[in-house]
Tab-separated table of C-alpha atoms in Angstrom:
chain	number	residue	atom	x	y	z
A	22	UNK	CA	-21.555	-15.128	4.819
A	23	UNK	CA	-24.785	-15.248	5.789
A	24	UNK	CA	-27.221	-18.826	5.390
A	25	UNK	CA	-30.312	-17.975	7.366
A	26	UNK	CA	-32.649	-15.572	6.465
A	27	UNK	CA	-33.052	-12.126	8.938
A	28	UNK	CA	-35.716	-10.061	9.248
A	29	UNK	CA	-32.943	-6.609	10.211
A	30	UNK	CA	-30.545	-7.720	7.804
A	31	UNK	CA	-29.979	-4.506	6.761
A	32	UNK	CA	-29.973	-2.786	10.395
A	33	UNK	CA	-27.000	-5.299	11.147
A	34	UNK	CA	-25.092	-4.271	8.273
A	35	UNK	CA	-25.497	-0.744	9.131
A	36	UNK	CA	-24.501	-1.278	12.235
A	37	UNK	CA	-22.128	-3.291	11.585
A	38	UNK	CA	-20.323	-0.421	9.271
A	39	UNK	CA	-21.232	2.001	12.071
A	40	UNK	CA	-19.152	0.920	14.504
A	41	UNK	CA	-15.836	0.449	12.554
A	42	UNK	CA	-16.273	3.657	11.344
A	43	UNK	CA	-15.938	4.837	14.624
A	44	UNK	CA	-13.509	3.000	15.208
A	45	UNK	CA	-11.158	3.976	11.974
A	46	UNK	CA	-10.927	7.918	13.121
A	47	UNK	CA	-7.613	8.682	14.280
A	48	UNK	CA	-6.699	9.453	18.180
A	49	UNK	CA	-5.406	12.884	19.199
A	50	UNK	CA	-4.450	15.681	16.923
A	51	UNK	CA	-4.515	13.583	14.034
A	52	UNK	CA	-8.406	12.797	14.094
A	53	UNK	CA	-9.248	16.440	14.279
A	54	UNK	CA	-9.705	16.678	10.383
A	55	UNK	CA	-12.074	13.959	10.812
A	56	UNK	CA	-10.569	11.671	7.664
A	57	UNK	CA	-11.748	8.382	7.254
A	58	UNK	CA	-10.367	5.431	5.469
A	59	UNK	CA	-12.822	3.333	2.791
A	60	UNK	CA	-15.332	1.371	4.722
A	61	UNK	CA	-17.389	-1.275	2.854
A	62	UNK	CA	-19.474	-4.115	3.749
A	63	UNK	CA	-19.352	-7.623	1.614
A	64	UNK	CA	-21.919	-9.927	1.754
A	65	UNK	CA	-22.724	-13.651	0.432
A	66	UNK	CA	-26.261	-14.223	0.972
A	67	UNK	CA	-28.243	-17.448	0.697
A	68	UNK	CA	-31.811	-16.010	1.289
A	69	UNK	CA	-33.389	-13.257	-0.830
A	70	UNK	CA	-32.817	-10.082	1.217
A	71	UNK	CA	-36.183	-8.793	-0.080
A	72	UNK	CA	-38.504	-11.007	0.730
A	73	UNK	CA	-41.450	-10.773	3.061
A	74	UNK	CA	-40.323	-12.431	6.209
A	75	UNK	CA	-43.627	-13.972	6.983
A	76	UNK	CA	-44.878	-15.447	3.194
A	77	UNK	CA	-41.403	-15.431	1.807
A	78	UNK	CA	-42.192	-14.204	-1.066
A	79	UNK	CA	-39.960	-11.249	-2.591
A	80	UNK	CA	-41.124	-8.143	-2.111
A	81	UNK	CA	-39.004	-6.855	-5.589
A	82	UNK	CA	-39.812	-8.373	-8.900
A	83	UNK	CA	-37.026	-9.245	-11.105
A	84	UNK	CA	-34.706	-8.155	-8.174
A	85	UNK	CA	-30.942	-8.401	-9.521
A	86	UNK	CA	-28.527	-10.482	-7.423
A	87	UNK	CA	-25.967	-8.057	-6.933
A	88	UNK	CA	-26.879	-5.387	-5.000
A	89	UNK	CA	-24.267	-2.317	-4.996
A	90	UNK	CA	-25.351	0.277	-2.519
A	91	UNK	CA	-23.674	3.576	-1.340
A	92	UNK	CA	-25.139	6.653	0.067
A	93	UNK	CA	-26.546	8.771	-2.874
A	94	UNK	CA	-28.765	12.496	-3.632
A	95	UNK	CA	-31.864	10.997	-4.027
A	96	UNK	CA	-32.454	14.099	-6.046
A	97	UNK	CA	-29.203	14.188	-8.815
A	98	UNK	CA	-28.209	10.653	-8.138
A	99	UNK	CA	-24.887	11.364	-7.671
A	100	UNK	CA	-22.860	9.590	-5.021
A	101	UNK	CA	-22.856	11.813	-2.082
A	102	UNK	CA	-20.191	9.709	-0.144
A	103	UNK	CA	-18.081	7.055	-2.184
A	104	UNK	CA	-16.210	5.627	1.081
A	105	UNK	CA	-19.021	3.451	2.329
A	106	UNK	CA	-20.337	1.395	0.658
A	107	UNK	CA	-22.471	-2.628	0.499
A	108	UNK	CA	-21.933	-4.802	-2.195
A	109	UNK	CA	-24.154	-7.908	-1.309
A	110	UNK	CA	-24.724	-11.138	-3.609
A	111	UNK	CA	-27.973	-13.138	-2.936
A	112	UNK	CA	-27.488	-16.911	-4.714
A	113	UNK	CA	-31.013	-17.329	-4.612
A	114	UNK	CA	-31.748	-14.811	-7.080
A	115	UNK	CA	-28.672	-15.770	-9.711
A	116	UNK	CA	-29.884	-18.603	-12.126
A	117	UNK	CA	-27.413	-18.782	-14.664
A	118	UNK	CA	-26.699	-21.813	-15.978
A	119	UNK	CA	-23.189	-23.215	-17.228
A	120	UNK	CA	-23.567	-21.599	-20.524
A	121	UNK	CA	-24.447	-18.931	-19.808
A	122	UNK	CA	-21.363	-17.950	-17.233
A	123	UNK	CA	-19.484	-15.232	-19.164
A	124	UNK	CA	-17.174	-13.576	-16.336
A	125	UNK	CA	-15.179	-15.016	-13.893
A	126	UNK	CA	-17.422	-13.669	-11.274
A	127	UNK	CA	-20.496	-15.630	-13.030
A	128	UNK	CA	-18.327	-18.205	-12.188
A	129	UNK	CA	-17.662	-17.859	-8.945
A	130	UNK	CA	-20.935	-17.209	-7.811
A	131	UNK	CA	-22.303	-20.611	-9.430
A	132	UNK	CA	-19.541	-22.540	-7.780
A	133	UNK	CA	-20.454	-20.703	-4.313
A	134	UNK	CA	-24.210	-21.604	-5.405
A	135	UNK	CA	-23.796	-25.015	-6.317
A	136	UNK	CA	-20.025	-26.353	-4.434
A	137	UNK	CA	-22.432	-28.305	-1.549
A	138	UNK	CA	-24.235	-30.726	-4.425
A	139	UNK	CA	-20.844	-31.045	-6.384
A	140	UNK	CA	-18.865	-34.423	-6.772
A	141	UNK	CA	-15.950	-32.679	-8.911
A	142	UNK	CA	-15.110	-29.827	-10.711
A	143	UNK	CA	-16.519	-29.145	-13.471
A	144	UNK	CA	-15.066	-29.080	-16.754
A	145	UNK	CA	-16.127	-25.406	-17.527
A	146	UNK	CA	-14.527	-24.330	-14.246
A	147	UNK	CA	-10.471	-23.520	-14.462
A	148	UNK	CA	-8.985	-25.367	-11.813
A	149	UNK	CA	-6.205	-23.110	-11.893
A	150	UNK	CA	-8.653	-20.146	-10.271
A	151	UNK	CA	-11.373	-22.495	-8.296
A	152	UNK	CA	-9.483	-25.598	-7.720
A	153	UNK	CA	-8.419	-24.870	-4.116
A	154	UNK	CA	-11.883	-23.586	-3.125
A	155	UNK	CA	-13.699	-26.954	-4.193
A	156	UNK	CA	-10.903	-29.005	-1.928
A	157	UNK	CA	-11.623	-26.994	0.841
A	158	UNK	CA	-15.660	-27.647	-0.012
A	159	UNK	CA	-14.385	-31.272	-0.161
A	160	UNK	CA	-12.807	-31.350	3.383
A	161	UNK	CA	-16.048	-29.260	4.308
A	162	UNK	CA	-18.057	-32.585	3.316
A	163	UNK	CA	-16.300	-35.383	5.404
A	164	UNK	CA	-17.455	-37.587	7.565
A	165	UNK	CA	-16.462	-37.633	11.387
A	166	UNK	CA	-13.512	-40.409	10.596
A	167	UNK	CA	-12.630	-39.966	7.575
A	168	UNK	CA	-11.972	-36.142	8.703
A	169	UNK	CA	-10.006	-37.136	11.803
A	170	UNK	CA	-8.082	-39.045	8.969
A	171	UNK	CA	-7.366	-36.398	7.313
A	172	UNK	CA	-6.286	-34.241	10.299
A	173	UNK	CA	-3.657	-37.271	11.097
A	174	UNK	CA	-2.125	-36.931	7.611
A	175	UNK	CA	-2.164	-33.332	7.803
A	176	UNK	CA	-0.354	-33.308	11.450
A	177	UNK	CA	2.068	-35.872	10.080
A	178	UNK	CA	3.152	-33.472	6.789
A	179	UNK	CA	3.371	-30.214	9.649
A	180	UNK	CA	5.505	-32.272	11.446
A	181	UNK	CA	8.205	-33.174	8.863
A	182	UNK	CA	8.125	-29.920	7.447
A	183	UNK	CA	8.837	-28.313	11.416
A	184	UNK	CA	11.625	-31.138	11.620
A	185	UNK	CA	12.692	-30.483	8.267
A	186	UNK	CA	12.891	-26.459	9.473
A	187	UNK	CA	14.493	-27.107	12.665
A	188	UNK	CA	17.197	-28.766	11.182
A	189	UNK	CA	17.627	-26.177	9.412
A	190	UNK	CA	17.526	-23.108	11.653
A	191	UNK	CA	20.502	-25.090	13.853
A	192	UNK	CA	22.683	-25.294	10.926
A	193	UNK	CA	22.332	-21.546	10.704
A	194	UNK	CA	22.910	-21.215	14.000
A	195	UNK	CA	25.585	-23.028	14.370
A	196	UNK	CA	27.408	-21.587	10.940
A	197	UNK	CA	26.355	-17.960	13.026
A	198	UNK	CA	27.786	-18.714	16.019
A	199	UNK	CA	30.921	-20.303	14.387
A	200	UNK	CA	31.114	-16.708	12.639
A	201	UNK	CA	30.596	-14.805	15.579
A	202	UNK	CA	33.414	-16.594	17.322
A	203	UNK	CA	35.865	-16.193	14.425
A	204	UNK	CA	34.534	-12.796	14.731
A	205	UNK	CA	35.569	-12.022	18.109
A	206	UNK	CA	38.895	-13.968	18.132
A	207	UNK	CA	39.682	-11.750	14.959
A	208	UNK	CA	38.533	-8.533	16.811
A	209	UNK	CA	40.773	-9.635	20.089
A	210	UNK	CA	43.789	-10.005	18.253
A	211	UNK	CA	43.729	-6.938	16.661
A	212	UNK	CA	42.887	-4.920	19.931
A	213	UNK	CA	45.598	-6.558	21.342
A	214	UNK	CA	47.968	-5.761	18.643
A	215	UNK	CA	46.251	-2.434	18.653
A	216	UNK	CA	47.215	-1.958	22.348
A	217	UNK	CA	50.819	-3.427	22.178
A	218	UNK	CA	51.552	-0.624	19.280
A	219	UNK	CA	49.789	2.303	21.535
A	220	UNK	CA	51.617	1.147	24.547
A	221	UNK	CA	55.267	1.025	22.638
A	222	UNK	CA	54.546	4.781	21.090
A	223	UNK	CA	53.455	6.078	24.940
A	224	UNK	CA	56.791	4.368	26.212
A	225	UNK	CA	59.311	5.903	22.963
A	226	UNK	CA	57.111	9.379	23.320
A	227	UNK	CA	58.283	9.173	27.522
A	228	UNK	CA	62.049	8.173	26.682
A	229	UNK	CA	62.214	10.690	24.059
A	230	UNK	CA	60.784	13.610	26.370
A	231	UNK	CA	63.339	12.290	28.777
A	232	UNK	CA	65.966	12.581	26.446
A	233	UNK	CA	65.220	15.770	25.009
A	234	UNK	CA	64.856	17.538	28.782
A	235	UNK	CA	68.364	16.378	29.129
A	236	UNK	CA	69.710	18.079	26.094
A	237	UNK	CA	70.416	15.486	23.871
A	238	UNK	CA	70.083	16.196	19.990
A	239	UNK	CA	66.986	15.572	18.218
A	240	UNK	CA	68.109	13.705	15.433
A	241	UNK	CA	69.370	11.341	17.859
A	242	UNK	CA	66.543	10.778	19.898
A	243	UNK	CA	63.886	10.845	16.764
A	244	UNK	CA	66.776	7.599	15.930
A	245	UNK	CA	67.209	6.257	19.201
A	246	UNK	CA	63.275	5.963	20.375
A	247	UNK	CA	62.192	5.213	16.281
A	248	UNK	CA	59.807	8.310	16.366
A	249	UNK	CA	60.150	11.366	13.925
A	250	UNK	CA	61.308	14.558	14.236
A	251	UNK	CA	58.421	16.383	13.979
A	252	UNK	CA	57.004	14.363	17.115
A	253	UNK	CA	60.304	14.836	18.871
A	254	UNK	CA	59.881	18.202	18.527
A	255	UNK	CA	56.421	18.895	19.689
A	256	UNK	CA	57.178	16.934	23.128
């Protein structure tokens, strides 16, 4: 957005798109192909950009508002480059009146053009598209108090809604910590029944080694220590 007119308008923009381009090449190996993302400068103007900075006067008759510029053969026309690119919009230079708004961009450029002498919105705007923008314009027109108003009634609906969220995280937290508890008491109880099984089979695989070193049959000592006979075997 741009209010005032500039003499170097255009050397900012440049300059401007210069110096993210530099910025948008890639560090290390991967910049070495030199590819660049889209670059592409947007402007809403509310000065003709081609007017004579000292009379005023406009430099271009019957200039269009819309000005779409990328870099070009001057020779064929064609676009040399298509990621750069300016796409600028002077409100000056669009007149259209209400009937004559066909698109929904004619539309938003008389609502940008007009939204600071505007007491509603109107009729041949859809408040479903520009009904948000003219409340902001709205809040943009306060006075000092009325404004600080505002601001309180706007603190006081953040505030329930943190409350409201607070409230909510704990009773998360809490049902998440309840289930990590059950959790863990459920994962202690079965490494300890885990470990009392291990530590019974290392005790009936030591009694049946025992047994088996002094001679006793295996059939007996697979029965005796509750193991089978294949284990009792490969002790």
């Amino acid at each position: 957005m741009q209010q005032l007119f500039q003499e170097f308008f255009k050397d900012r923009a440049v300059y401007y798109t210069s110096r993210l381009i530099n910025k948008q090449l890639a560090r290390g190996k991967k910049g070495s192909d030199y590819y660049l993302p889209e670059v592409y400068f947007i402007g809403i103007l509310e000065f003709d950009m081609d007017r004579n900075g000292s009379t005023g006067i406009s430099r271009v008759t019957e200039r269009p508002y819309f000005y779409d510029v990328a870099l070009c053969d001057k020779l064929t026309k064609e676009i040399f480059y298509d990621k750069l690119g300016y796409k600028m919009i002077s409100l000056p230079l669009f007149n259209k009146q209400p009937e004559e708004l066909k698109t929904v961009m004619d539309q938003w450029l008389y609502l940008l053009k007009h939204l600071s002498t505007m007491d509603r919105l109107p009729s041949f705007l859809d408040k479903r598209i520009f009904g948000l923008i003219f409340e902001i314009g709205e809040i943009g027109k306060l006075t000092e108090e009325e404004l600080m108003s505002y601001e309180a009634s706007l603190k006081h609906k953040r505030d329930a809604e943190s409350v409201f969220n607070s409230a909510k995280k704990s009773g998360e937290a809490l049902g998440h910590a309840k289930g990590l508890a059950e959790g863990k008491a459920k994962g202690l109880a079965e490494g300890k029944a885990k470990g009392l099984a291990e530590g019974e089979r290392k005790k009936a695989l030591e009694t049946a080694k025992a047994f088996k070193e002094m001679g006793l049959p295996i059939a007996d000592i697979a029965k005796g220590t509750g193991l089978s006979v294949e284990e009792v075997e490969k002790l």
